[in-house]
PDB file of C-alpha atoms in Angstrom:
ATOM      1  CA  UNK Q 251     -27.941  22.899  -1.355  1.00  0.00           C
ATOM      2  CA  UNK Q 252     -25.530  20.253  -2.639  1.00  0.00           C
ATOM      3  CA  UNK Q 253     -24.847  17.430  -0.176  1.00  0.00           C
ATOM      4  CA  UNK Q 254     -21.323  16.942   1.136  1.00  0.00           C
ATOM      5  CA  UNK Q 255     -19.476  13.696   1.770  1.00  0.00           C
ATOM      6  CA  UNK Q 256     -16.316  13.337   3.886  1.00  0.00           C
ATOM      7  CA  UNK Q 257     -12.970  12.769   2.183  1.00  0.00           C
ATOM      8  CA  UNK Q 258     -10.787  13.082   5.304  1.00  0.00           C
ATOM      9  CA  UNK Q 259     -10.631  14.725   8.703  1.00  0.00           C
ATOM     10  CA  UNK Q 260     -12.506  18.054   8.523  1.00  0.00           C
ATOM     11  CA  UNK Q 261     -12.463  17.812   4.728  1.00  0.00           C
ATOM     12  CA  UNK Q 262     -15.545  17.424   2.551  1.00  0.00           C
ATOM     13  CA  UNK Q 263     -16.446  17.359  -1.122  1.00  0.00           C
ATOM     14  CA  UNK Q 264     -19.780  17.957  -2.791  1.00  0.00           C
ATOM     15  CA  UNK Q 265     -21.514  15.035  -4.479  1.00  0.00           C
ATOM     16  CA  UNK Q 266     -21.708  16.971  -7.754  1.00  0.00           C
ATOM     17  CA  UNK Q 267     -17.949  17.563  -7.781  1.00  0.00           C
ATOM     18  CA  UNK Q 268     -17.250  13.931  -6.887  1.00  0.00           C
ATOM     19  CA  UNK Q 269     -19.577  12.780  -9.662  1.00  0.00           C
ATOM     20  CA  UNK Q 270     -17.568  14.796 -12.192  1.00  0.00           C
ATOM     21  CA  UNK Q 271     -14.362  13.057 -11.059  1.00  0.00           C
ATOM     22  CA  UNK Q 272     -16.142   9.701 -11.036  1.00  0.00           C
ATOM     23  CA  UNK Q 273     -17.389  10.189 -14.608  1.00  0.00           C
ATOM     24  CA  UNK Q 274     -13.835  10.898 -15.783  1.00  0.00           C
ATOM     25  CA  UNK Q 275     -12.576   7.873 -13.832  1.00  0.00           C
ATOM     26  CA  UNK Q 276     -15.096   5.487 -15.415  1.00  0.00           C
ATOM     27  CA  UNK Q 277     -14.519   6.854 -18.907  1.00  0.00           C
ATOM     28  CA  UNK Q 278     -10.809   6.101 -18.499  1.00  0.00           C
ATOM     29  CA  UNK Q 279     -11.564   2.496 -17.490  1.00  0.00           C
ATOM     30  CA  UNK Q 280     -14.435   1.981 -19.934  1.00  0.00           C
ATOM     31  CA  UNK Q 281     -14.975  -1.700 -20.604  1.00  0.00           C
ATOM     32  CA  UNK Q 282     -12.710  -2.770 -17.723  1.00  0.00           C
ATOM     33  CA  UNK Q 283     -13.506  -4.199 -14.312  1.00  0.00           C
ATOM     34  CA  UNK Q 284     -11.899  -1.194 -12.597  1.00  0.00           C
ATOM     35  CA  UNK Q 285     -14.961   0.959 -13.277  1.00  0.00           C
ATOM     36  CA  UNK Q 286     -16.692   2.128 -10.087  1.00  0.00           C
ATOM     37  CA  UNK Q 287     -20.367   2.018  -9.186  1.00  0.00           C
ATOM     38  CA  UNK Q 288     -22.304   4.390  -6.942  1.00  0.00           C
ATOM     39  CA  UNK Q 289     -25.514   4.044  -4.985  1.00  0.00           C
ATOM     40  CA  UNK Q 290     -27.440   5.587  -2.125  1.00  0.00           C
ATOM     41  CA  UNK Q 291     -28.054   3.600   1.026  1.00  0.00           C
ATOM     42  CA  UNK Q 292     -30.125   5.091   3.842  1.00  0.00           C
ATOM     43  CA  UNK Q 293     -29.463   8.546   2.467  1.00  0.00           C
ATOM     44  CA  UNK Q 294     -25.686   7.999   2.244  1.00  0.00           C
ATOM     45  CA  UNK Q 295     -23.880   8.290  -1.102  1.00  0.00           C
ATOM     46  CA  UNK Q 296     -21.535   5.303  -1.563  1.00  0.00           C
ATOM     47  CA  UNK Q 297     -19.005   4.521  -4.308  1.00  0.00           C
ATOM     48  CA  UNK Q 298     -17.669   0.992  -4.583  1.00  0.00           C
ATOM     49  CA  UNK Q 299     -15.373  -1.055  -6.766  1.00  0.00           C
ATOM     50  CA  UNK Q 300     -11.826  -2.385  -7.157  1.00  0.00           C
ATOM     51  CA  UNK Q 301      -8.830  -0.363  -6.006  1.00  0.00           C
ATOM     52  CA  UNK Q 302      -5.398  -1.159  -7.444  1.00  0.00           C
ATOM     53  CA  UNK Q 303      -2.627  -1.230  -4.829  1.00  0.00           C
ATOM     54  CA  UNK Q 304       1.045  -1.666  -5.702  1.00  0.00           C
ATOM     55  CA  UNK Q 305       3.428  -3.605  -3.463  1.00  0.00           C
ATOM     56  CA  UNK Q 306       6.207  -1.349  -2.201  1.00  0.00           C
ATOM     57  CA  UNK Q 307       7.622  -3.421   0.649  1.00  0.00           C
ATOM     58  CA  UNK Q 308      11.337  -3.555   1.465  1.00  0.00           C
ATOM     59  CA  UNK Q 309      11.110  -6.197   4.189  1.00  0.00           C
ATOM     60  CA  UNK Q 310       9.708  -9.740   3.927  1.00  0.00           C
ATOM     61  CA  UNK Q 311       6.143 -10.547   4.944  1.00  0.00           C
ATOM     62  CA  UNK Q 312       4.869 -13.729   6.584  1.00  0.00           C
ATOM     63  CA  UNK Q 313       2.030 -15.812   5.156  1.00  0.00           C
ATOM     64  CA  UNK Q 314      -0.212 -17.823   7.447  1.00  0.00           C
ATOM     65  CA  UNK Q 315       0.482 -21.531   7.378  1.00  0.00           C
ATOM     66  CA  UNK Q 316      -3.196 -22.397   7.791  1.00  0.00           C
ATOM     67  CA  UNK Q 317      -6.404 -20.561   6.961  1.00  0.00           C
ATOM     68  CA  UNK Q 318      -8.512 -19.209   9.798  1.00  0.00           C
ATOM     69  CA  UNK Q 319     -11.649 -20.977   8.539  1.00  0.00           C
ATOM     70  CA  UNK Q 320      -9.997 -24.328   7.890  1.00  0.00           C
ATOM     71  CA  UNK Q 321     -11.107 -27.212  10.083  1.00  0.00           C
ATOM     72  CA  UNK Q 322      -8.849 -30.148  10.834  1.00  0.00           C
ATOM     73  CA  UNK Q 323     -10.786 -33.384  10.699  1.00  0.00           C
ATOM     74  CA  UNK Q 324      -9.614 -36.032  13.172  1.00  0.00           C
ATOM     75  CA  UNK Q 325      -8.250 -39.196  11.542  1.00  0.00           C
ATOM     76  CA  UNK Q 326     -10.293 -42.421  11.730  1.00  0.00           C
ATOM     77  CA  UNK Q 327      -7.702 -44.064  13.961  1.00  0.00           C
ATOM     78  CA  UNK Q 328      -4.972 -43.008  16.358  1.00  0.00           C
ATOM     79  CA  UNK Q 329      -2.351 -44.453  14.047  1.00  0.00           C
ATOM     80  CA  UNK Q 330      -3.326 -42.182  11.146  1.00  0.00           C
ATOM     81  CA  UNK Q 331      -1.244 -39.177  10.310  1.00  0.00           C
ATOM     82  CA  UNK Q 332      -2.702 -35.781   9.437  1.00  0.00           C
ATOM     83  CA  UNK Q 333      -0.495 -32.830   8.585  1.00  0.00           C
ATOM     84  CA  UNK Q 334       2.382 -34.496  10.399  1.00  0.00           C
ATOM     85  CA  UNK Q 335       0.577 -34.936  13.769  1.00  0.00           C
ATOM     86  CA  UNK Q 336      -0.569 -38.193  15.373  1.00  0.00           C
ATOM     87  CA  UNK Q 337      -3.885 -37.397  17.090  1.00  0.00           C
ATOM     88  CA  UNK Q 338      -5.157 -39.588  19.885  1.00  0.00           C
ATOM     89  CA  UNK Q 339      -8.743 -40.652  20.486  1.00  0.00           C
ATOM     90  CA  UNK Q 340      -9.601 -37.352  22.194  1.00  0.00           C
ATOM     91  CA  UNK Q 341      -7.791 -35.179  19.704  1.00  0.00           C
ATOM     92  CA  UNK Q 342      -4.625 -34.797  21.754  1.00  0.00           C
ATOM     93  CA  UNK Q 343      -1.252 -34.904  20.091  1.00  0.00           C
ATOM     94  CA  UNK Q 344       0.727 -38.052  20.783  1.00  0.00           C
ATOM     95  CA  UNK Q 345       4.216 -38.972  19.624  1.00  0.00           C
ATOM     96  CA  UNK Q 346       4.240 -42.038  17.350  1.00  0.00           C
ATOM     97  CA  UNK Q 347       6.421 -44.989  18.134  1.00  0.00           C
ATOM     98  CA  UNK Q 348       7.749 -45.099  14.567  1.00  0.00           C
ATOM     99  CA  UNK Q 349       7.754 -42.429  11.930  1.00  0.00           C
ATOM    100  CA  UNK Q 350       5.814 -43.303   8.769  1.00  0.00           C
ATOM    101  CA  UNK Q 351       7.264 -42.865   5.323  1.00  0.00           C
ATOM    102  CA  UNK Q 352       6.462 -39.234   4.516  1.00  0.00           C
ATOM    103  CA  UNK Q 353       7.396 -36.660   1.908  1.00  0.00           C
ATOM    104  CA  UNK Q 354       6.912 -32.956   1.419  1.00  0.00           C
ATOM    105  CA  UNK Q 355       5.051 -31.997  -1.724  1.00  0.00           C
ATOM    106  CA  UNK Q 356       5.259 -28.627  -3.404  1.00  0.00           C
ATOM    107  CA  UNK Q 357       2.022 -27.622  -5.107  1.00  0.00           C
ATOM    108  CA  UNK Q 358       3.686 -24.946  -7.226  1.00  0.00           C
ATOM    109  CA  UNK Q 359       6.026 -27.482  -8.780  1.00  0.00           C
ATOM    110  CA  UNK Q 360       3.266 -30.007  -9.445  1.00  0.00           C
ATOM    111  CA  UNK Q 361       0.847 -27.399 -10.795  1.00  0.00           C
ATOM    112  CA  UNK Q 362       3.510 -25.963 -13.095  1.00  0.00           C
ATOM    113  CA  UNK Q 363       4.238 -29.420 -14.447  1.00  0.00           C
ATOM    114  CA  UNK Q 364       0.537 -30.035 -15.154  1.00  0.00           C
ATOM    115  CA  UNK Q 365      -0.153 -26.585 -16.593  1.00  0.00           C
ATOM    116  CA  UNK Q 366       2.721 -25.308 -18.756  1.00  0.00           C
ATOM    117  CA  UNK Q 367       0.900 -22.040 -19.456  1.00  0.00           C
ATOM    118  CA  UNK Q 368       1.056 -20.920 -15.823  1.00  0.00           C
ATOM    119  CA  UNK Q 369       4.749 -20.174 -15.386  1.00  0.00           C
ATOM    120  CA  UNK Q 370       6.396 -19.275 -12.113  1.00  0.00           C
ATOM    121  CA  UNK Q 371       7.815 -16.064 -13.524  1.00  0.00           C
ATOM    122  CA  UNK Q 372       4.465 -14.284 -13.487  1.00  0.00           C
ATOM    123  CA  UNK Q 373       4.975 -10.684 -12.410  1.00  0.00           C
ATOM    124  CA  UNK Q 374       1.325  -9.777 -11.899  1.00  0.00           C
ATOM    125  CA  UNK Q 375      -1.235 -11.097  -9.483  1.00  0.00           C
ATOM    126  CA  UNK Q 376      -2.514 -14.488 -10.573  1.00  0.00           C
ATOM    127  CA  UNK Q 377      -5.942 -14.309  -8.971  1.00  0.00           C
ATOM    128  CA  UNK Q 378      -8.809 -12.872 -10.986  1.00  0.00           C
ATOM    129  CA  UNK Q 379     -10.892 -10.065  -9.449  1.00  0.00           C
ATOM    130  CA  UNK Q 380     -13.845 -11.447  -7.516  1.00  0.00           C
ATOM    131  CA  UNK Q 381     -17.104  -9.903  -6.363  1.00  0.00           C
ATOM    132  CA  UNK Q 382     -16.005 -10.395  -2.740  1.00  0.00           C
ATOM    133  CA  UNK Q 383     -12.554  -9.384  -1.517  1.00  0.00           C
ATOM    134  CA  UNK Q 384     -12.197 -12.453   0.695  1.00  0.00           C
ATOM    135  CA  UNK Q 385     -12.368 -15.899  -0.839  1.00  0.00           C
ATOM    136  CA  UNK Q 386     -12.573 -19.289   0.880  1.00  0.00           C
ATOM    137  CA  UNK Q 387      -9.190 -20.934   0.593  1.00  0.00           C
ATOM    138  CA  UNK Q 388      -8.296 -24.582   0.818  1.00  0.00           C
ATOM    139  CA  UNK Q 389      -5.662 -25.919   3.210  1.00  0.00           C
ATOM    140  CA  UNK Q 390      -2.006 -25.056   2.747  1.00  0.00           C
ATOM    141  CA  UNK Q 391      -0.333 -26.071  -0.493  1.00  0.00           C
ATOM    142  CA  UNK Q 392       2.472 -27.885   1.306  1.00  0.00           C
ATOM    143  CA  UNK Q 393       1.753 -30.568   3.869  1.00  0.00           C
ATOM    144  CA  UNK Q 394       3.100 -33.797   5.234  1.00  0.00           C
ATOM    145  CA  UNK Q 395       1.373 -36.804   3.689  1.00  0.00           C
ATOM    146  CA  UNK Q 396       1.873 -40.490   3.007  1.00  0.00           C
ATOM    147  CA  UNK Q 397       4.006 -41.354   0.008  1.00  0.00           C
ATOM    148  CA  UNK Q 398       1.835 -41.946  -3.045  1.00  0.00           C
ATOM    149  CA  UNK Q 399      -1.141 -39.999  -1.614  1.00  0.00           C
ATOM    150  CA  UNK Q 400      -0.656 -36.908  -3.801  1.00  0.00           C
ATOM    151  CA  UNK Q 401      -3.451 -34.674  -5.063  1.00  0.00           C
ATOM    152  CA  UNK Q 402      -4.735 -35.357  -8.556  1.00  0.00           C
ATOM    153  CA  UNK Q 403      -4.096 -32.756 -11.313  1.00  0.00           C
ATOM    154  CA  UNK Q 404      -7.759 -31.678 -11.160  1.00  0.00           C
ATOM    155  CA  UNK Q 405      -7.432 -31.035  -7.416  1.00  0.00           C
ATOM    156  CA  UNK Q 406      -4.257 -29.046  -8.021  1.00  0.00           C
ATOM    157  CA  UNK Q 407      -6.053 -26.849 -10.581  1.00  0.00           C
ATOM    158  CA  UNK Q 408      -8.989 -26.394  -8.201  1.00  0.00           C
ATOM    159  CA  UNK Q 409      -6.608 -25.159  -5.512  1.00  0.00           C
ATOM    160  CA  UNK Q 410      -5.025 -22.748  -7.986  1.00  0.00           C
ATOM    161  CA  UNK Q 411      -8.446 -21.337  -8.835  1.00  0.00           C
ATOM    162  CA  UNK Q 412      -9.622 -20.916  -5.250  1.00  0.00           C
ATOM    163  CA  UNK Q 413      -6.545 -19.421  -3.615  1.00  0.00           C
ATOM    164  CA  UNK Q 414      -5.174 -15.962  -3.925  1.00  0.00           C
ATOM    165  CA  UNK Q 415      -1.487 -15.645  -4.682  1.00  0.00           C
ATOM    166  CA  UNK Q 416       0.996 -12.791  -4.620  1.00  0.00           C
ATOM    167  CA  UNK Q 417       2.653 -12.713  -8.037  1.00  0.00           C
ATOM    168  CA  UNK Q 418       2.027 -16.435  -8.400  1.00  0.00           C
ATOM    169  CA  UNK Q 419       3.378 -17.186  -4.925  1.00  0.00           C
ATOM    170  CA  UNK Q 420       1.218 -19.648  -2.983  1.00  0.00           C
ATOM    171  CA  UNK Q 421       1.988 -20.746   0.549  1.00  0.00           C
ATOM    172  CA  UNK Q 422       5.066 -22.901   0.810  1.00  0.00           C
ATOM    173  CA  UNK Q 423       6.624 -23.713   4.171  1.00  0.00           C
ATOM    174  CA  UNK Q 424      10.057 -23.078   2.641  1.00  0.00           C
ATOM    175  CA  UNK Q 425       9.135 -19.646   1.240  1.00  0.00           C
ATOM    176  CA  UNK Q 426       6.346 -18.499   3.562  1.00  0.00           C
ATOM    177  CA  UNK Q 427       8.516 -15.501   4.453  1.00  0.00           C
ATOM    178  CA  UNK Q 428       9.216 -13.514   1.296  1.00  0.00           C
ATOM    179  CA  UNK Q 429       9.070 -10.040  -0.255  1.00  0.00           C
ATOM    180  CA  UNK Q 430       6.551  -9.337  -3.047  1.00  0.00           C
ATOM    181  CA  UNK Q 431       8.023  -7.908  -6.237  1.00  0.00           C
ATOM    182  CA  UNK Q 432       8.311  -4.143  -5.910  1.00  0.00           C
ATOM    183  CA  UNK Q 433       5.731  -2.318  -8.026  1.00  0.00           C
ATOM    184  CA  UNK Q 434       3.614  -5.387  -8.763  1.00  0.00           C
ATOM    185  CA  UNK Q 435      -0.119  -4.745  -8.504  1.00  0.00           C
ATOM    186  CA  UNK Q 436      -2.962  -6.356  -6.596  1.00  0.00           C
ATOM    187  CA  UNK Q 437      -6.478  -5.083  -5.911  1.00  0.00           C
ATOM    188  CA  UNK Q 438      -9.205  -5.176  -3.289  1.00  0.00           C
ATOM    189  CA  UNK Q 439     -12.914  -4.470  -3.529  1.00  0.00           C
ATOM    190  CA  UNK Q 440     -13.761  -1.581  -1.211  1.00  0.00           C
ATOM    191  CA  UNK Q 441     -16.194   1.320  -0.914  1.00  0.00           C
ATOM    192  CA  UNK Q 442     -15.952   5.032  -0.198  1.00  0.00           C
ATOM    193  CA  UNK Q 443     -16.895   4.642   3.478  1.00  0.00           C
ATOM    194  CA  UNK Q 444     -13.843   2.504   4.309  1.00  0.00           C
ATOM    195  CA  UNK Q 445     -10.928   4.265   6.005  1.00  0.00           C
ATOM    196  CA  UNK Q 446      -7.231   3.563   5.502  1.00  0.00           C
ATOM    197  CA  UNK Q 447      -6.888   1.056   8.426  1.00  0.00           C
ATOM    198  CA  UNK Q 448      -9.920  -0.874   7.171  1.00  0.00           C
ATOM    199  CA  UNK Q 449      -8.480  -1.160   3.665  1.00  0.00           C
ATOM    200  CA  UNK Q 450      -5.112  -2.291   5.059  1.00  0.00           C
ATOM    201  CA  UNK Q 451      -6.717  -5.040   7.149  1.00  0.00           C
ATOM    202  CA  UNK Q 452      -8.800  -6.171   4.183  1.00  0.00           C
ATOM    203  CA  UNK Q 453      -5.737  -6.437   1.955  1.00  0.00           C
ATOM    204  CA  UNK Q 454      -3.698  -8.382   4.523  1.00  0.00           C
ATOM    205  CA  UNK Q 455      -6.595 -10.725   5.222  1.00  0.00           C
ATOM    206  CA  UNK Q 456      -7.084 -11.383   1.500  1.00  0.00           C
ATOM    207  CA  UNK Q 457      -3.618 -12.943   1.280  1.00  0.00           C
ATOM    208  CA  UNK Q 458      -3.604 -14.330   4.839  1.00  0.00           C
ATOM    209  CA  UNK Q 459      -0.595 -12.231   5.859  1.00  0.00           C
ATOM    210  CA  UNK Q 460       0.368 -12.620   9.507  1.00  0.00           C
ATOM    211  CA  UNK Q 461       1.993  -9.190   9.860  1.00  0.00           C
ATOM    212  CA  UNK Q 462       0.003  -6.575  11.760  1.00  0.00           C
ATOM    213  CA  UNK Q 463      -1.687  -3.816   9.781  1.00  0.00           C
ATOM    214  CA  UNK Q 464       0.021  -1.351  12.144  1.00  0.00           C
ATOM    215  CA  UNK Q 465       3.324  -2.050  10.372  1.00  0.00           C
ATOM    216  CA  UNK Q 466       2.095  -0.670   7.054  1.00  0.00           C
ATOM    217  CA  UNK Q 467       0.657   2.463   5.486  1.00  0.00           C
ATOM    218  CA  UNK Q 468      -0.830   3.481   2.162  1.00  0.00           C
ATOM    219  CA  UNK Q 469       0.955   6.136   0.120  1.00  0.00           C
ATOM    220  CA  UNK Q 470      -0.013   7.997  -3.021  1.00  0.00           C
ATOM    221  CA  UNK Q 471       3.205   8.090  -5.040  1.00  0.00           C
ATOM    222  CA  UNK Q 472       3.504  10.439  -8.019  1.00  0.00           C
ATOM    223  CA  UNK Q 473       5.883  10.028 -10.933  1.00  0.00           C
ATOM    224  CA  UNK Q 474       7.391  13.374  -9.888  1.00  0.00           C
ATOM    225  CA  UNK Q 475       8.623  11.710  -6.678  1.00  0.00           C
ATOM    226  CA  UNK Q 476       6.008  13.229  -4.399  1.00  0.00           C
ATOM    227  CA  UNK Q 477       4.845  10.806  -1.680  1.00  0.00           C
ATOM    228  CA  UNK Q 478       1.703  11.503   0.290  1.00  0.00           C
ATOM    229  CA  UNK Q 479       0.811   9.253   3.207  1.00  0.00           C
ATOM    230  CA  UNK Q 480      -2.880   8.526   3.637  1.00  0.00           C
ATOM    231  CA  UNK Q 481      -3.966   9.283   7.194  1.00  0.00           C
ATOM    232  CA  UNK Q 482      -6.074   6.961   9.308  1.00  0.00           C
ATOM    233  CA  UNK Q 483      -9.047   9.265   8.743  1.00  0.00           C
ATOM    234  CA  UNK Q 484      -8.674   9.300   4.943  1.00  0.00           C
ATOM    235  CA  UNK Q 485     -10.790   7.277   2.534  1.00  0.00           C
ATOM    236  CA  UNK Q 486      -8.481   5.586  -0.032  1.00  0.00           C
ATOM    237  CA  UNK Q 487     -11.123   5.138  -2.733  1.00  0.00           C
ATOM    238  CA  UNK Q 488     -12.121   8.818  -2.563  1.00  0.00           C
ATOM    239  CA  UNK Q 489      -8.435   9.790  -2.628  1.00  0.00           C
ATOM    240  CA  UNK Q 490      -7.873   7.646  -5.733  1.00  0.00           C
ATOM    241  CA  UNK Q 491     -10.847   9.213  -7.528  1.00  0.00           C
ATOM    242  CA  UNK Q 492      -9.671  12.747  -6.732  1.00  0.00           C
ATOM    243  CA  UNK Q 493      -6.127  11.946  -7.891  1.00  0.00           C
ATOM    244  CA  UNK Q 494      -7.459  10.750 -11.229  1.00  0.00           C
ATOM    245  CA  UNK Q 495      -7.496   7.306 -12.831  1.00  0.00           C
ATOM    246  CA  UNK Q 496      -4.145   7.315 -14.663  1.00  0.00           C
ATOM    247  CA  UNK Q 497      -1.609   5.181 -12.806  1.00  0.00           C
ATOM    248  CA  UNK Q 498       1.192   6.560 -14.951  1.00  0.00           C
ATOM    249  CA  UNK Q 499       0.725   9.797 -12.996  1.00  0.00           C
ATOM    250  CA  UNK Q 500       0.130   8.427  -9.499  1.00  0.00           C
ATOM    251  CA  UNK Q 501      -0.259   5.051  -7.793  1.00  0.00           C
ATOM    252  CA  UNK Q 502      -1.407   3.784  -4.413  1.00  0.00           C
ATOM    253  CA  UNK Q 503       1.429   1.876  -2.715  1.00  0.00           C
ATOM    254  CA  UNK Q 504       1.508  -0.393   0.326  1.00  0.00           C
ATOM    255  CA  UNK Q 505       4.716   0.423   2.237  1.00  0.00           C
ATOM    256  CA  UNK Q 506       6.259   0.063   5.682  1.00  0.00           C
ATOM    257  CA  UNK Q 507       5.568   2.992   7.999  1.00  0.00           C
ATOM    258  CA  UNK Q 508       9.129   3.221   9.290  1.00  0.00           C
ATOM    259  CA  UNK Q 509      10.806   2.827   5.890  1.00  0.00           C
ATOM    260  CA  UNK Q 510       9.231   5.682   3.945  1.00  0.00           C
ATOM    261  CA  UNK Q 511       9.193   9.437   4.465  1.00  0.00           C
ATOM    262  CA  UNK Q 512       6.676  11.770   2.915  1.00  0.00           C
ATOM    263  CA  UNK Q 513       7.995  13.952   0.105  1.00  0.00           C
ATOM    264  CA  UNK Q 514       6.249  17.263  -0.509  1.00  0.00           C
ATOM    265  CA  UNK Q 515       5.631  18.736  -3.943  1.00  0.00           C
ATOM    266  CA  UNK Q 516       8.239  21.454  -3.412  1.00  0.00           C
ATOM    267  CA  UNK Q 517      10.938  18.909  -2.568  1.00  0.00           C
ATOM    268  CA  UNK Q 518       9.830  16.500  -5.314  1.00  0.00           C
ATOM    269  CA  UNK Q 519      10.639  19.113  -7.978  1.00  0.00           C
ATOM    270  CA  UNK Q 520      14.362  18.715  -7.270  1.00  0.00           C
ATOM    271  CA  UNK Q 521      14.572  14.956  -6.659  1.00  0.00           C
ATOM    272  CA  UNK Q 522      15.236  13.893 -10.238  1.00  0.00           C
ATOM    273  CA  UNK Q 523      18.007  16.424 -10.901  1.00  0.00           C
ATOM    274  CA  UNK Q 524      21.597  15.202 -11.076  1.00  0.00           C
ATOM    275  CA  UNK Q 525      23.968  16.092  -8.235  1.00  0.00           C
ATOM    276  CA  UNK Q 526      25.963  18.713 -10.226  1.00  0.00           C
ATOM    277  CA  UNK Q 527      22.718  20.507 -11.094  1.00  0.00           C
ATOM    278  CA  UNK Q 528      21.595  20.459  -7.454  1.00  0.00           C
ATOM    279  CA  UNK Q 529      24.979  21.818  -6.355  1.00  0.00           C
ATOM    280  CA  UNK Q 530      24.661  24.682  -8.850  1.00  0.00           C
ATOM    281  CA  UNK Q 531      21.209  25.460  -7.433  1.00  0.00           C
ATOM    282  CA  UNK Q 532      22.667  25.549  -3.918  1.00  0.00           C
ATOM    283  CA  UNK Q 533      25.504  27.810  -5.043  1.00  0.00           C
ATOM    284  CA  UNK Q 534      23.101  30.274  -6.650  1.00  0.00           C
ATOM    285  CA  UNK Q 535      20.888  30.284  -3.573  1.00  0.00           C
ATOM    286  CA  UNK Q 536      23.926  30.936  -1.378  1.00  0.00           C
ATOM    287  CA  UNK Q 537      25.025  33.844  -3.579  1.00  0.00           C
ATOM    288  CA  UNK Q 538      21.528  35.302  -3.444  1.00  0.00           C
ATOM    289  CA  UNK Q 539      21.493  34.895   0.321  1.00  0.00           C
ATOM    290  CA  UNK Q 540      24.848  36.700   0.622  1.00  0.00           C
ATOM    291  CA  UNK Q 541      23.564  39.614  -1.462  1.00  0.00           C
ATOM    292  CA  UNK Q 542      20.482  39.964   0.715  1.00  0.00           C
ATOM    293  CA  UNK Q 543      22.612  39.861   3.872  1.00  0.00           C
ATOM    294  CA  UNK Q 544      24.876  42.629   2.528  1.00  0.00           C
ATOM    295  CA  UNK Q 545      21.861  44.786   1.658  1.00  0.00           C
ATOM    296  CA  UNK Q 546      20.449  44.409   5.139  1.00  0.00           C
ATOM    297  CA  UNK Q 547      23.823  45.132   6.770  1.00  0.00           C
ATOM    298  CA  UNK Q 548      24.303  48.276   4.638  1.00  0.00           C
ATOM    299  CA  UNK Q 549      20.784  49.491   5.403  1.00  0.00           C
ATOM    300  CA  UNK Q 550      21.021  49.089   9.159  1.00  0.00           C
ATOM    301  CA  UNK Q 551      24.622  50.363   9.275  1.00  0.00           C
ATOM    302  CA  UNK Q 552      23.480  53.565   7.596  1.00  0.00           C
ATOM    303  CA  UNK Q 553      20.532  53.803   9.988  1.00  0.00           C
ATOM    304  CA  UNK Q 554      22.836  53.347  12.988  1.00  0.00           C
ATOM    305  CA  UNK Q 555      25.148  56.134  11.788  1.00  0.00           C
ATOM    306  CA  UNK Q 556      22.206  58.511  11.378  1.00  0.00           C
ATOM    307  CA  UNK Q 557      20.956  57.746  14.891  1.00  0.00           C
ATOM    308  CA  UNK Q 558      24.418  58.293  16.394  1.00  0.00           C
ATOM    309  CA  UNK Q 559      24.762  61.651  14.612  1.00  0.00           C
ATOM    310  CA  UNK Q 560      21.395  62.782  15.854  1.00  0.00           C
ATOM    311  CA  UNK Q 561      22.277  61.814  19.415  1.00  0.00           C
ATOM    312  CA  UNK Q 562      25.509  63.854  19.216  1.00  0.00           C
ATOM    313  CA  UNK Q 563      23.602  66.904  17.992  1.00  0.00           C
ATOM    314  CA  UNK Q 564      21.189  66.647  20.862  1.00  0.00           C
ATOM    315  CA  UNK Q 565      23.963  66.283  23.446  1.00  0.00           C
ATOM    316  CA  UNK Q 566      25.901  69.307  22.052  1.00  0.00           C
ATOM    317  CA  UNK Q 567      22.944  71.693  21.876  1.00  0.00           C
ATOM    318  CA  UNK Q 568      22.431  74.006  24.953  1.00  0.00           C
ATOM    319  CA  UNK Q 569      19.774  72.950  27.361  1.00  0.00           C
ATOM    320  CA  UNK Q 570      16.521  74.789  26.870  1.00  0.00           C
ATOM    321  CA  UNK Q 571      14.715  76.403  29.821  1.00  0.00           C
TER     322      UNK Q 571
END
C-alpha cells in the first residue's frame, strides 16, 4: 500500500503521486538552485528547498533597528559614546554634559559610491540564496558615531554580503518603515513539514521585520485572477509542488489578511472582462431568469385552474350514500 503524506487538514497525497509532481518540478528548474531535494527521516518523507514568495503588501512594514543576536559592548570609559548613548560604569544610561560632534552615516550611500555596479534601483532581492534561511547580521547600517570614524570600504562590502535586504533596502533609520515593491520576489529555505504560520515567521525573521506574523497570510495567486488563501494547516511547499513550478501560471504571495479577499475560480473567469461585456452577461442572465419565471408561473397557474375545476365538480355532484 502506498504511503500517504498530509497536504492540509484531512487531506493527503500518496508519495508516488507527489514524486511525479516533484519530478516535473525539478525538470522545470534543472540547473537552478530552486530544485527540491527529498529524503526520509525516521520513516517520514520530507521535501526541502527554496520557495519563492512575492511581496504583495499594500501597507508599510517596520524593520528592526537592531538584531536580536547583537551584543552592545560597553565603552572603555564613561565619556565614550556608543550608538548615541553615554553608558556609565555599571552600564546605566547617563546624560552627557556636552554633546560630542556626531554625524549620521548612511551605509547605502557609501556602499553605492564604493561599488558602482550595485545600484539602488535593484528590483530583485539582493541577497544570494543561502543554505540556512537565517543569517547572522551585523549591527544596523545607520548609527551615531564620531566624525571621521567611518567604516572602511572593505567593511561596507562585508556588511552588504552578510545582511539580507529587501530589493536592495537595508536598514536605515529614515526609511525603516517602507513598503516592498509589489511583485518583487524573495525566497526562504523550508521543508514539506512546515505549516503556513511557520513559513510566515521564518520569512519575517529573515528580514528582521517587527510586524507580527498574524497580520499576514500566504496566497496562491493565478494569472486568471483566482486567489486562494493558504490555511494555517496547509503546507506551502507541498501546495507549490502541486500547483506546478511555472510562476507565469501561479505565484505564492505574502499579503495582508485584512486587505485581500479570496477569489474563486468561477468568479475569476469574469474578472478580466471589460464592464460593457459584464453588463451584457448580466442582461442575458436576467432575460433567462425572466423566461424561467414565466414558465413556472404558467405551469402552476394551469395546475391551479385544474385543481379549482376538479373541486367544483366534486361540490356539484350529488352526495353518495
